[in-house]
Tab-separated table of C-alpha atoms in Angstrom:
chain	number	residue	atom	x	y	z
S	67	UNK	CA	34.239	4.557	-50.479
S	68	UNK	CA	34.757	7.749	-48.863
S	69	UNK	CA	32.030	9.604	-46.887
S	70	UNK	CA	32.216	12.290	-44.540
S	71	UNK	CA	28.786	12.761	-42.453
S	72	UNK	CA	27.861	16.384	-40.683
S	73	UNK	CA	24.397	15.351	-39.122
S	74	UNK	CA	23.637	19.125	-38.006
S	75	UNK	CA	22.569	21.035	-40.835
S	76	UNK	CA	22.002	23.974	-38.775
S	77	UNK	CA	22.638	25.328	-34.979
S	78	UNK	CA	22.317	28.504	-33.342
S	79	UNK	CA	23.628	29.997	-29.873
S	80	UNK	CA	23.595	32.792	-27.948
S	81	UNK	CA	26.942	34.692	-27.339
S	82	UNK	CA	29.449	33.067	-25.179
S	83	UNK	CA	27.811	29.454	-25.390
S	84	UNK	CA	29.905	26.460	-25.975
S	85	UNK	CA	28.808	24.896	-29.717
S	86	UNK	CA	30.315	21.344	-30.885
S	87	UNK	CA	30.495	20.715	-34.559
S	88	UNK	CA	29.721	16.739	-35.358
S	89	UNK	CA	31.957	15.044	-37.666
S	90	UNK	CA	31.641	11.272	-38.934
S	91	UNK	CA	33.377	9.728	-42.181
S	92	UNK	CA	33.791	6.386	-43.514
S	93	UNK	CA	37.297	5.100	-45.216
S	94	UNK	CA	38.674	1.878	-46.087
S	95	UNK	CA	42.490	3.043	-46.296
S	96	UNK	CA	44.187	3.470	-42.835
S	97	UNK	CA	46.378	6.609	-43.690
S	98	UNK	CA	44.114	9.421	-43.815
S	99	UNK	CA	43.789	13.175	-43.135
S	100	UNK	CA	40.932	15.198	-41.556
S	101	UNK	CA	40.560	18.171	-42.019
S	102	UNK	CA	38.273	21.121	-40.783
S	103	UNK	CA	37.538	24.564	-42.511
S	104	UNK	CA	35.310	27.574	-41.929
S	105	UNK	CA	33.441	29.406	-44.501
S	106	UNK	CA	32.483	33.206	-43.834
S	107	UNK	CA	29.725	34.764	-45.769
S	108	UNK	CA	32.690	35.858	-48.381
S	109	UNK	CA	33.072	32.433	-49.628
S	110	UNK	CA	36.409	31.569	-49.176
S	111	UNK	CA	37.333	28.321	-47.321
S	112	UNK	CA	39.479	28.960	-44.289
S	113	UNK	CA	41.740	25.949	-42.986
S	114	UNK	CA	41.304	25.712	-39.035
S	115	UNK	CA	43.084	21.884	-38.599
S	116	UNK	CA	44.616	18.587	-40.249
S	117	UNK	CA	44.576	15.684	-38.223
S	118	UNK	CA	46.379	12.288	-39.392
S	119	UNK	CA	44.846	9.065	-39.101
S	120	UNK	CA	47.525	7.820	-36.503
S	121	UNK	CA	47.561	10.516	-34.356
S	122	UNK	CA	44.771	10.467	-32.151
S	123	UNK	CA	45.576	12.977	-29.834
S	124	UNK	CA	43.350	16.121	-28.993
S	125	UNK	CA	43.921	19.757	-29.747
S	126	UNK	CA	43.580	23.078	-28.495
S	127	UNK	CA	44.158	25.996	-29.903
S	128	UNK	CA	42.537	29.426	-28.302
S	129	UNK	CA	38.732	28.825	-28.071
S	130	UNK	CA	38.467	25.824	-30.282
S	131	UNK	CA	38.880	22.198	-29.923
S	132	UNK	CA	38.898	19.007	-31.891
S	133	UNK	CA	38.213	15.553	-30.569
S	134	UNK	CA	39.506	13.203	-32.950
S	135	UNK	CA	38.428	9.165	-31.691
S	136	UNK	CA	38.959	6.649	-34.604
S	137	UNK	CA	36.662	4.137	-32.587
S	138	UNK	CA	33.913	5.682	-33.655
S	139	UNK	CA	35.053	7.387	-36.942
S	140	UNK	CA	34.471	10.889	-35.847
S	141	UNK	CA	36.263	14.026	-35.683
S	142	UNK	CA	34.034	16.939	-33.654
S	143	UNK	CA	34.935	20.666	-33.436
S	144	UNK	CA	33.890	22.400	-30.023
S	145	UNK	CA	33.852	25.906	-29.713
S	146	UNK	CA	34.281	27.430	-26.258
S	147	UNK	CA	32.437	30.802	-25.559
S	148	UNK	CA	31.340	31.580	-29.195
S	149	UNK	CA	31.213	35.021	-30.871
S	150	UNK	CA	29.346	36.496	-33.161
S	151	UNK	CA	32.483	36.316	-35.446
S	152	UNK	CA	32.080	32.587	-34.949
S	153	UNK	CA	29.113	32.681	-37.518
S	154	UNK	CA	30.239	30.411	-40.742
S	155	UNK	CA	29.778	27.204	-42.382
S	156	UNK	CA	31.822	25.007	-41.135
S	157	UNK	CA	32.618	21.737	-43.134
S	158	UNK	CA	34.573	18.680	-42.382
S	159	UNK	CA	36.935	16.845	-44.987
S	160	UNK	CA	38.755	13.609	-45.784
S	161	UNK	CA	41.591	13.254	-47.424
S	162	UNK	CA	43.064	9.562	-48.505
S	163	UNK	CA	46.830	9.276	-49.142
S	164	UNK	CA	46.653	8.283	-52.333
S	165	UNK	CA	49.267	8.060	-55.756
S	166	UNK	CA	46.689	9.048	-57.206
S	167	UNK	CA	47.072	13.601	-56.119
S	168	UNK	CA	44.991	15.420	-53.887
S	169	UNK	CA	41.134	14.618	-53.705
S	170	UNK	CA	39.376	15.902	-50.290
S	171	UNK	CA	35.323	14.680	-49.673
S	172	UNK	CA	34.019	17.317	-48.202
S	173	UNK	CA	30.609	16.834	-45.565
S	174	UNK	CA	27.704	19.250	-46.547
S	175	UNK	CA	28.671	22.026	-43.869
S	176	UNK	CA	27.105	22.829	-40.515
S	177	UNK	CA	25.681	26.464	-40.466
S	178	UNK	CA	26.379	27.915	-37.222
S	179	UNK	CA	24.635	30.852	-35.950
S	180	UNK	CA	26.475	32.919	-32.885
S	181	UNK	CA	23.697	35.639	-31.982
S	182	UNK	CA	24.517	38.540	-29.785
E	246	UNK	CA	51.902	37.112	-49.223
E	247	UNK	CA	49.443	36.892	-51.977
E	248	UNK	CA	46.481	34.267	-51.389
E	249	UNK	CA	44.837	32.480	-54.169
E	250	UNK	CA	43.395	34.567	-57.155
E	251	UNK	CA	39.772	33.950	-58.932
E	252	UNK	CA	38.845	35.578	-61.598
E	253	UNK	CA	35.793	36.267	-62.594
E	254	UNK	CA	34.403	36.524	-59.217
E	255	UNK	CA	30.867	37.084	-60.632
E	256	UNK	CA	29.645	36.210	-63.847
E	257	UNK	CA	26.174	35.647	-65.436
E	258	UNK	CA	25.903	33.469	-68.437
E	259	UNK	CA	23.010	31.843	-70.434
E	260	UNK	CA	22.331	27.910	-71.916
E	261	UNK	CA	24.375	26.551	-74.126
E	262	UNK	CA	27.044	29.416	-73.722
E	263	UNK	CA	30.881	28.475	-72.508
E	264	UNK	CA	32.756	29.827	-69.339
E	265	UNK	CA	36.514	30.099	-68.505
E	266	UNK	CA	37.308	30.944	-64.810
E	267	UNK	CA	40.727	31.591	-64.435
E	268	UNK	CA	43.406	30.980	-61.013
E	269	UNK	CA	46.409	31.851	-59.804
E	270	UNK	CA	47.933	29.958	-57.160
E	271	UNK	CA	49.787	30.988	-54.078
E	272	UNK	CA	53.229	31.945	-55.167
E	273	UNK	CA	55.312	28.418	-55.034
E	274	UNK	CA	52.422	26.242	-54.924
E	275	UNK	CA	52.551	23.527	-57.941
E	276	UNK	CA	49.148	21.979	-57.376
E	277	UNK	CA	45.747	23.181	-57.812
E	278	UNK	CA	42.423	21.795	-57.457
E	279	UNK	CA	39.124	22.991	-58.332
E	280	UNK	CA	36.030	22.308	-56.539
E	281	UNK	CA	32.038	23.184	-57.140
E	282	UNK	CA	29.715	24.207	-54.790
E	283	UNK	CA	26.004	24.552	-54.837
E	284	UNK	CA	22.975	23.986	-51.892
E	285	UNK	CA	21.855	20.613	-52.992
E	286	UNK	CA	25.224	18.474	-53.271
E	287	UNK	CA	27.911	20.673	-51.601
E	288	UNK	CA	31.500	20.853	-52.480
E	289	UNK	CA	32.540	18.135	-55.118
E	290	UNK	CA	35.644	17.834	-56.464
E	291	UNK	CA	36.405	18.608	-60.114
E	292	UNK	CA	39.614	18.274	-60.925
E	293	UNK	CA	43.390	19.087	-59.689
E	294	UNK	CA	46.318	19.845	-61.663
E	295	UNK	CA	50.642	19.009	-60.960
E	296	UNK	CA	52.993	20.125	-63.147
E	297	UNK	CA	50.704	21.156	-66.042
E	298	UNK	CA	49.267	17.063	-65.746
E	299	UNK	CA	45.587	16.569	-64.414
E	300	UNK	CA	46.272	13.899	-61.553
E	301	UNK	CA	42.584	13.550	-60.592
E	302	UNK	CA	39.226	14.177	-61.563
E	303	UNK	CA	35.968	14.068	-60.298
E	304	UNK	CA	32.969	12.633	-61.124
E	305	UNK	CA	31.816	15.496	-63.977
E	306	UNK	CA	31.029	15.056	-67.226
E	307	UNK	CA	33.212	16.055	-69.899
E	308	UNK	CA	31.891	19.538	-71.091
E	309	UNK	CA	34.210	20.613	-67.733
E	310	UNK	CA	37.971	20.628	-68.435
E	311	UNK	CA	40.797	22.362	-66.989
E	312	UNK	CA	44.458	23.365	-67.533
E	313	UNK	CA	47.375	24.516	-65.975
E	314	UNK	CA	49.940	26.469	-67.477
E	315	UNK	CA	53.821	26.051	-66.777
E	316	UNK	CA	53.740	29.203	-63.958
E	317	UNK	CA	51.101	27.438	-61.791
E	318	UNK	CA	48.328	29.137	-63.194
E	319	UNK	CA	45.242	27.118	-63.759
E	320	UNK	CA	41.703	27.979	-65.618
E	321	UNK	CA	38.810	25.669	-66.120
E	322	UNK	CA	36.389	25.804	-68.682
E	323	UNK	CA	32.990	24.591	-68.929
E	324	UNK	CA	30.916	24.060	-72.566
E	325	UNK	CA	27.266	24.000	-73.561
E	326	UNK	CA	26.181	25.555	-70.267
E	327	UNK	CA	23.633	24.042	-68.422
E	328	UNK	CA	20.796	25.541	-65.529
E	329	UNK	CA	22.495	23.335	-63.364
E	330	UNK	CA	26.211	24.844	-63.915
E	331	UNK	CA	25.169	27.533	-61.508
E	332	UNK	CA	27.427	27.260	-58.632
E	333	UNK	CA	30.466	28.900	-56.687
E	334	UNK	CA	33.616	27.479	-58.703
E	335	UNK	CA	36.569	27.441	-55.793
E	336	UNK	CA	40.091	26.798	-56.567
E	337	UNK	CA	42.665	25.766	-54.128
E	338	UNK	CA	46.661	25.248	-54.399
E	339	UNK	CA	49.193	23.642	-51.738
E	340	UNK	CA	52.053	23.543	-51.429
E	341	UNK	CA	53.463	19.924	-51.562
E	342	UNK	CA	53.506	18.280	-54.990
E	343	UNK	CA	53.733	14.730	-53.465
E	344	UNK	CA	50.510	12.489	-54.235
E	345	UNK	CA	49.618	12.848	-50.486
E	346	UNK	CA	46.307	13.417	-49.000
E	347	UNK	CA	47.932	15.354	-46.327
E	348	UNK	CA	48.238	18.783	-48.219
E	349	UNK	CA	46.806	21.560	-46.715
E	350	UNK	CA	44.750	23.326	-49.442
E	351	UNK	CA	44.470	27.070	-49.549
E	352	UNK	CA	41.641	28.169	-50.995
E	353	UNK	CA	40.605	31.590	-52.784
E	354	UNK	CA	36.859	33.159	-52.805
E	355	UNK	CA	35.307	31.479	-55.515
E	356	UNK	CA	33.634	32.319	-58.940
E	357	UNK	CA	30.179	32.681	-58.684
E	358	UNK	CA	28.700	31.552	-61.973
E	359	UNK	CA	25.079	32.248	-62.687
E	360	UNK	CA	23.640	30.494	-65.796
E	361	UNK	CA	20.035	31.613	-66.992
């Protein structure tokens, strides 16, 4: 079965601290997709990143980061000098290729807290 | 570009009563997917919808139901409403209509349902 694990419920920094966002899930298939998305107070889920199962490789992009290591089933989200604009839920998904369509399991969400 | 359309975004209804939230999909996207959110168990997936055909559903029972009409457009309905209905109903479209878990879902901000 599927699982996707966020152990931090909640974090807050200070401005300009360096945050990373824990991500574990559990699969049985060996195609799969993760997936990361932010959630401002508005509600709407933003997509930030889609990793594939076979491509292991880490990412950049501006101020955040995603180390992706299948050896230990995780997928973690750093961000590097955080702003107050930074403040969202931030949830983790899986994603099976599957004939069956489109399911994602999402983990419960890390609130993150950037004060000024 | 136009995102992905809820409507209602707010509605409060009481037990027993039925809701229809309504969604338009990005312009070109074929698939859409519903999802419900509340505090104690997250985002679970409902349902999603290709080509006017449900695909996959989620663990609900069957007083929630969905449709999609033959210009994307999706609504979802749920009967006999219960305390426990209250949640943010999101809906979500992507572009690729293969059975793939690598689809990038774009979300829109939600219908916040409020049962009393």
């Amino acid at each position: 079965a599927q699982k996707v694990t966020q152990a931090q419920t909640e974090i807050s920094v200070v401005e300009k601290e360096d945050v990373t966002l824990d991500c574990v899930y559990e699969t049985r298939d060996t195609t799969y997709y993760l997936f990361w998305y932010k959630q401002p107070p508005s509600g709407e889920l933003v997509f930030l990143i889609r990793r594939n199962s076979f491509d292991e490789q880490n990412e950049i992009s501006g101020r955040y980061s995603w180390n992706f290591q299948k050896s230990t089933s995780s997928f973690n989200f750093t961000i590097t000098a955080s702003q107050v604009v930074d403040s969202a839920v931030y949830f983790c998904a899986l994603s099976e290729a599957s004939n069956y369509g489109q399911n994602f399991v999402f983990g419960p969400g890390t609130r993150l807290s950037v004060l000024p | 570009k136009a995102g992905v359309t809820q409507t209602p975004r707010y509605l409060i209804k009481t037990r027993g009563q039925q809701v229809t939230l309504s969604c338009s999909p990005i312009s070109g996207h074929r698939s859409v997917s519903w999802y419900q959110q509340t505090p104690g168990q997250g985002l679970q997936f409902l349902f999603e919808y290709f080509s006017e055909t449900q695909r996959n559903k989620g663990n609900f029972p069957g007083r929630f139901s969905g449709r999609q009409f033959s210009n994307s457009r999706s609504e979802m309905n749920v009967s006999t409403l219960e305390l426990g209905d209250s949640a943010l109903y999101l809906c979500a479209s992507s572009l690729l209509g293969q059975s793939s878990g690598a689809n990038v879902l774009t979300f829109g901000a939600g219908s916040r349902l409020t049962v009393l």
